Coordinates of C-alpha atoms and ligand atoms in Angstrom, one line a residue:
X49 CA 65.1 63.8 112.0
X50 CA 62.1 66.2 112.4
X51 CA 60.8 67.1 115.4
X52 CA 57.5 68.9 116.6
X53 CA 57.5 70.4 120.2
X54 CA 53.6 69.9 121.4
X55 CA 52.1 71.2 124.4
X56 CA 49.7 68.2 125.8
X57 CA 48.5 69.9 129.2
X58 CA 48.3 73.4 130.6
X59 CA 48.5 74.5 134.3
X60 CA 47.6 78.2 135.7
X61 CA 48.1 79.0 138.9
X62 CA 48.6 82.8 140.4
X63 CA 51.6 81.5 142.4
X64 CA 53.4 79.6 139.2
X65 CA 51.8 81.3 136.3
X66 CA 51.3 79.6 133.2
X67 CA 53.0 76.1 132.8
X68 CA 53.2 73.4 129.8
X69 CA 53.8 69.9 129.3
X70 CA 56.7 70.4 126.5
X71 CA 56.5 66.7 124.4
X72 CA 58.5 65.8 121.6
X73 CA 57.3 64.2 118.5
X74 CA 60.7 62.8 116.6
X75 CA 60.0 61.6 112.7
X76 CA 62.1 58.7 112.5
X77 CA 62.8 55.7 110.1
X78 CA 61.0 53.8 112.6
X79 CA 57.9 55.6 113.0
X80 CA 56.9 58.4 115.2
X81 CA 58.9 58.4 118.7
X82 CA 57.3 60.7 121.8
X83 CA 59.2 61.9 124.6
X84 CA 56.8 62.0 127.3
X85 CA 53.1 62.1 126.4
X86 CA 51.1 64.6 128.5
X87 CA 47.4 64.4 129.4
X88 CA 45.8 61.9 127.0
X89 CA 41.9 61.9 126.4
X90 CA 40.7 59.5 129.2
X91 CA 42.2 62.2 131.3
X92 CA 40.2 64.7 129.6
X93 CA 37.2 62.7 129.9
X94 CA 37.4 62.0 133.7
X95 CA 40.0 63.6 135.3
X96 CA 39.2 62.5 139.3
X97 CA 39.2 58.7 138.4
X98 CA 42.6 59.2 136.1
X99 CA 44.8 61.7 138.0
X100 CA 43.2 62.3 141.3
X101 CA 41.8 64.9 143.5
X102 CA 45.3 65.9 143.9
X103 CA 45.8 67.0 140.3
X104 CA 43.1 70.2 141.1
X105 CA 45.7 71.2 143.1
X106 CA 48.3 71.6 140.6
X107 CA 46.1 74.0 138.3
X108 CA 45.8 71.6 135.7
X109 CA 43.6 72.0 132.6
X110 CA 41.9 69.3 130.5
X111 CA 41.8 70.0 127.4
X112 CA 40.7 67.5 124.6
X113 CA 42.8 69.6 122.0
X114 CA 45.6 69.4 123.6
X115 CA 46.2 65.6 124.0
X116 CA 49.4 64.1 121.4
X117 CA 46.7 62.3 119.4
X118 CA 44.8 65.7 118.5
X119 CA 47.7 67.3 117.9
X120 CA 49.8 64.6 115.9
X121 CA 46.1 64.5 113.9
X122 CA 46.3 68.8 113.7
X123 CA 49.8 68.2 112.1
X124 CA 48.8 66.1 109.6
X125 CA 50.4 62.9 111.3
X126 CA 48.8 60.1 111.5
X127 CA 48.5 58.7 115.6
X128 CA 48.8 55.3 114.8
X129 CA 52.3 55.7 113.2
X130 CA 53.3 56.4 117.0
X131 CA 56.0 53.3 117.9
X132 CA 57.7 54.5 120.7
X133 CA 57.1 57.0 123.7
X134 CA 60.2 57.3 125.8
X135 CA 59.3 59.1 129.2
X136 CA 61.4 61.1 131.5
X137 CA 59.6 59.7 134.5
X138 CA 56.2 58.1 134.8
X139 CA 54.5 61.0 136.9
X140 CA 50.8 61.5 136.1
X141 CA 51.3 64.8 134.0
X142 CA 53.7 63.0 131.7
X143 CA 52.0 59.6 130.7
X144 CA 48.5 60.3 130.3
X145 CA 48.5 60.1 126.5
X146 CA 50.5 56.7 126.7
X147 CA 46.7 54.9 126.7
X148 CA 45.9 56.7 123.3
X149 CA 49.2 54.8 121.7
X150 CA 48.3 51.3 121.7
X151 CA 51.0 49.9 119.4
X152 CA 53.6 51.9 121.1
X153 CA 56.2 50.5 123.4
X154 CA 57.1 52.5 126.4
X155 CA 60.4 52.9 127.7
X156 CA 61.5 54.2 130.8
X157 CA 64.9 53.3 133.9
X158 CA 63.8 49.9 135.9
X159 CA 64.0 52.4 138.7
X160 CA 61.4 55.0 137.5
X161 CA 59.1 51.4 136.7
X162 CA 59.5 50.0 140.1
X163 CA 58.9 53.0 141.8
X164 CA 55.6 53.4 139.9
X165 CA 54.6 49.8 140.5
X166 CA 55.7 49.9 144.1
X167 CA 54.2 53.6 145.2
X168 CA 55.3 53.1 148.5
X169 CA 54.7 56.3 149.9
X170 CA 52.1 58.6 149.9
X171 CA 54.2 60.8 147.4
X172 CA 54.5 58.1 144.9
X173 CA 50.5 57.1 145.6
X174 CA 49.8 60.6 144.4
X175 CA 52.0 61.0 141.6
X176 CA 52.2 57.6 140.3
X177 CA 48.2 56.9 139.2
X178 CA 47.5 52.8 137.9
X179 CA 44.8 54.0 135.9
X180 CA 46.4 55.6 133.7
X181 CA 48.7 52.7 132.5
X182 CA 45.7 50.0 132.7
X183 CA 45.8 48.4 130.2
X184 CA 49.7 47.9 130.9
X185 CA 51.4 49.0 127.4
X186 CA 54.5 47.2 126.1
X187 CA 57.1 48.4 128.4
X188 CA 61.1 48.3 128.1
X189 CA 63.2 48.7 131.2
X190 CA 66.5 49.8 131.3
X191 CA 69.2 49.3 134.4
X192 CA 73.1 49.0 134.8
X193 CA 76.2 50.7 133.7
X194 CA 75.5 52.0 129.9
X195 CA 77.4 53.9 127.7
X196 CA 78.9 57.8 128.4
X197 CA 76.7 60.2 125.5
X198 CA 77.3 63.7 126.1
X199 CA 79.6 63.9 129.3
X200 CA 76.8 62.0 130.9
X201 CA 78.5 58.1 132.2
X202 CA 75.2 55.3 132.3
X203 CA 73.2 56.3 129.6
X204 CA 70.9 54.1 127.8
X205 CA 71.0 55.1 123.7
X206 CA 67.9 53.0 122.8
X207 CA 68.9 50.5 119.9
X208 CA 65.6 50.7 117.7
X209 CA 65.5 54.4 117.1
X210 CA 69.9 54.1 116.0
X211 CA 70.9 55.1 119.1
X212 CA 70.1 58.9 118.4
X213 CA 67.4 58.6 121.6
X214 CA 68.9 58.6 124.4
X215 CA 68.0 57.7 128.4
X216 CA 70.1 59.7 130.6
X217 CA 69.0 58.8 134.1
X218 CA 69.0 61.3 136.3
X219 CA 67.2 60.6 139.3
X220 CA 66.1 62.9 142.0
X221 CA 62.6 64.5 141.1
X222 CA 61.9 60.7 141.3
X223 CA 63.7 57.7 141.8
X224 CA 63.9 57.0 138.5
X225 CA 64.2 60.3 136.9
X226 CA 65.7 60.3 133.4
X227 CA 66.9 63.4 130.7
X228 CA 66.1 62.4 127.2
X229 CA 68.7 63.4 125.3
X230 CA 67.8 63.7 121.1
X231 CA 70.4 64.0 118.3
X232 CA 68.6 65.6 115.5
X233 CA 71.3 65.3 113.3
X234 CA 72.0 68.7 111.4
X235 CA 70.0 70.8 114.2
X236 CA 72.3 69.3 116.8
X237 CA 71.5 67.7 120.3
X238 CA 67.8 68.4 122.1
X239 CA 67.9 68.0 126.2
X240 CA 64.4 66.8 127.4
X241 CA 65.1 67.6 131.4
X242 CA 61.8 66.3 132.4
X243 CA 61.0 67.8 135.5
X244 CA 64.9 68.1 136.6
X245 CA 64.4 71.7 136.9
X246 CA 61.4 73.7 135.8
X247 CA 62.2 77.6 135.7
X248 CA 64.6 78.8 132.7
X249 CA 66.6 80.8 135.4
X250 CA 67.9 77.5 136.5
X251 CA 69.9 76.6 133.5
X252 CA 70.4 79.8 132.4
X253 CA 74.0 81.2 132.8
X254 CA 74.4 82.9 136.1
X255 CA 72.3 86.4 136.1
X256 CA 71.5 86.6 132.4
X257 CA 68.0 85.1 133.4
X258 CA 66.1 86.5 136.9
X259 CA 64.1 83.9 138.6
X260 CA 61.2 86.6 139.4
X261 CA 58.3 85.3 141.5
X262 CA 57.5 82.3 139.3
X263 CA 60.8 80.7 138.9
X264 CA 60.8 81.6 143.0
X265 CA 57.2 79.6 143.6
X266 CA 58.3 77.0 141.5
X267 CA 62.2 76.5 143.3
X268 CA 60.1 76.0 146.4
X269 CA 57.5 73.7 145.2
X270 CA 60.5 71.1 143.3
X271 CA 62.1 71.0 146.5
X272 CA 59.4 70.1 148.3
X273 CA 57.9 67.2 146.2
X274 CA 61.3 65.9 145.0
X275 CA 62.4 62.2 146.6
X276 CA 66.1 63.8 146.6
X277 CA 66.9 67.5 147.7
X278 CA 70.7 67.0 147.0
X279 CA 70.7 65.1 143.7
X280 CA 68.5 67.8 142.4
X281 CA 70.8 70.7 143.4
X282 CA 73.6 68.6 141.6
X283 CA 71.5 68.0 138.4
X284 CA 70.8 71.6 138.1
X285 CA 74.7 72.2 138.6
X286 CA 74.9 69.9 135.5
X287 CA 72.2 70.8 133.4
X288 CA 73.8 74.7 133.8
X289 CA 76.9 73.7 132.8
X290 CA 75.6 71.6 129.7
X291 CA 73.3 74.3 128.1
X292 CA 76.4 76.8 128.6
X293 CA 78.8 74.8 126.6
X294 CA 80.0 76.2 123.4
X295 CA 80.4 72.6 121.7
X296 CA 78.1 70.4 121.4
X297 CA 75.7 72.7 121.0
X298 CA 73.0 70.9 122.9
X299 CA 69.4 72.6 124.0
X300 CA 68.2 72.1 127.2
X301 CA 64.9 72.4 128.3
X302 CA 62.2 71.4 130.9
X303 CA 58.7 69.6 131.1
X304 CA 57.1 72.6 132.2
X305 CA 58.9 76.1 131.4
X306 CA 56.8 77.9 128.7
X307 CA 59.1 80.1 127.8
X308 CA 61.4 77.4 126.4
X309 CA 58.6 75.4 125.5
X310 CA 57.7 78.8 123.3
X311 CA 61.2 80.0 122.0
X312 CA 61.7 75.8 120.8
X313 CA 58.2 75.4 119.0
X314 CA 58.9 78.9 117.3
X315 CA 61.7 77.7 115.6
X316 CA 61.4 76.1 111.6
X317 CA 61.5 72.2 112.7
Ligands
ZN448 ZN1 55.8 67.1 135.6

């Protein structure tokens, strides 16, 4: 399987520094799968009516060129192949695009859905924005016990893409938080964290990584917009312990670190 690491949205901040939104683009028998979509161009276009006066807050940056479509097009790729977009939670900053993918289906934990549907607090009214999944797209749900894929118990392999997709719930960010685990085959297993954990320090083994201001800023700032403060101390325990692991070899990485996002999109796909 091939896969392109895209950057579809940049925030600045002084605080934070530079941040990505780290999608995946997976060539598969079954067209091209996305995990997680970015800002799509209807964000671009008007980004008060799509993400809200919030998103300013967040240092976000609109870029048309940056959207999955232009870059799927910049690779050569063509945007309609796009059958699948499997997301790691349904937060503004990681479904934008989904709009620009009309023949994909997108797939995502019942929890993460009803949470989105529900936004029954002013957190979820913030980060979960209607607009931005009107028209509703094809949508696949997934809830109950599932299957153990690596060392996680409940996960939900996805049975169009083989199995080699995976939905690893992992809830905490949101309610219906997931990890999107990706066997490439001969390049070994990709960890799509979501928004688990954002700063490289966090996964890193102890002390080999310093947190620095940034990865300080942005500790606080998943703390305080998480729906879970305990289960996202336990994920990080996880997520540690999983990137540390001599075998599998399995990279883990975040929506948002650039670093990663950098070191990943450097390397021969
Ligand atoms: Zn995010």
């Amino acid at each position: 399987m091939r896969v392109h690491h895209l950057n579809c949205g940049t925030f600045t901040s002084a605080l934070m520094g530079r941040l990505v939104c780290h999608v995946l683009a997976c060539e598969t028998d079954t067209g091209i799968v996305l995990v997680d979509s970015g800002f799509g161009l209807a964000d671009v276009a008007d980004p008060t009516h799509r993400v809200g006066r919030y998103a300013k807050l967040t240092g976000a940056r609109f870029r048309e060129s940056e959207t999955a479509v232009r870059r799927l097009e910049t690779l050569g790729l063509d945007p309609s192949d796009v059958t699948h977009i499997v997301a790691t939670h349904l937060d503004f900053d990681h479904i934008g695009g989904v709009a620009d993918f009309p023949n994909a289906t997108l797939h995502t934990t019942a929890a993460e859905h009803a949470a989105s549907e529900g936004r029954s607090t002013f957190r979820e009214r913030v980060r979960y924005r209607p607009a931005q999944l009107s028209p509703a797209p094809a949508v696949r749900t997934y809830s109950g016990p599932g299957e153990s894929v690596l060392g996680f118990s409940g996960t939900h392999p996805i049975d169009e893409l083989g199995g080699r997709i995976v939905l690893v719930p992992m809830p905490g960010h949101t309610r219906g938080h997931a990890a999107v685990a990706v066997d490439t085959g001969n390049r070994g297993w990709l960890l799509h964290a979501g928004d688990a954990f954002y700063h490289r320090s966090t996964v890193a083994a102890p002390g080999q990584v310093p947190p620095g201001t940034e990865g300080r800023a942005l500790r606080v700032m998943e703390e305080l917009i998480a729906v879970d403060r305990s289960k996202i101390r336990d994920n990080h325990r996880r997520l540690r312990e999983l990137n540390n692991q001599a075998a599998p070899r399995v990279r883990v990485f975040s929506a948002h670190d650039p670093t990663l996002f950098d070191e990943l999109a450097g390397e021969r796909g």
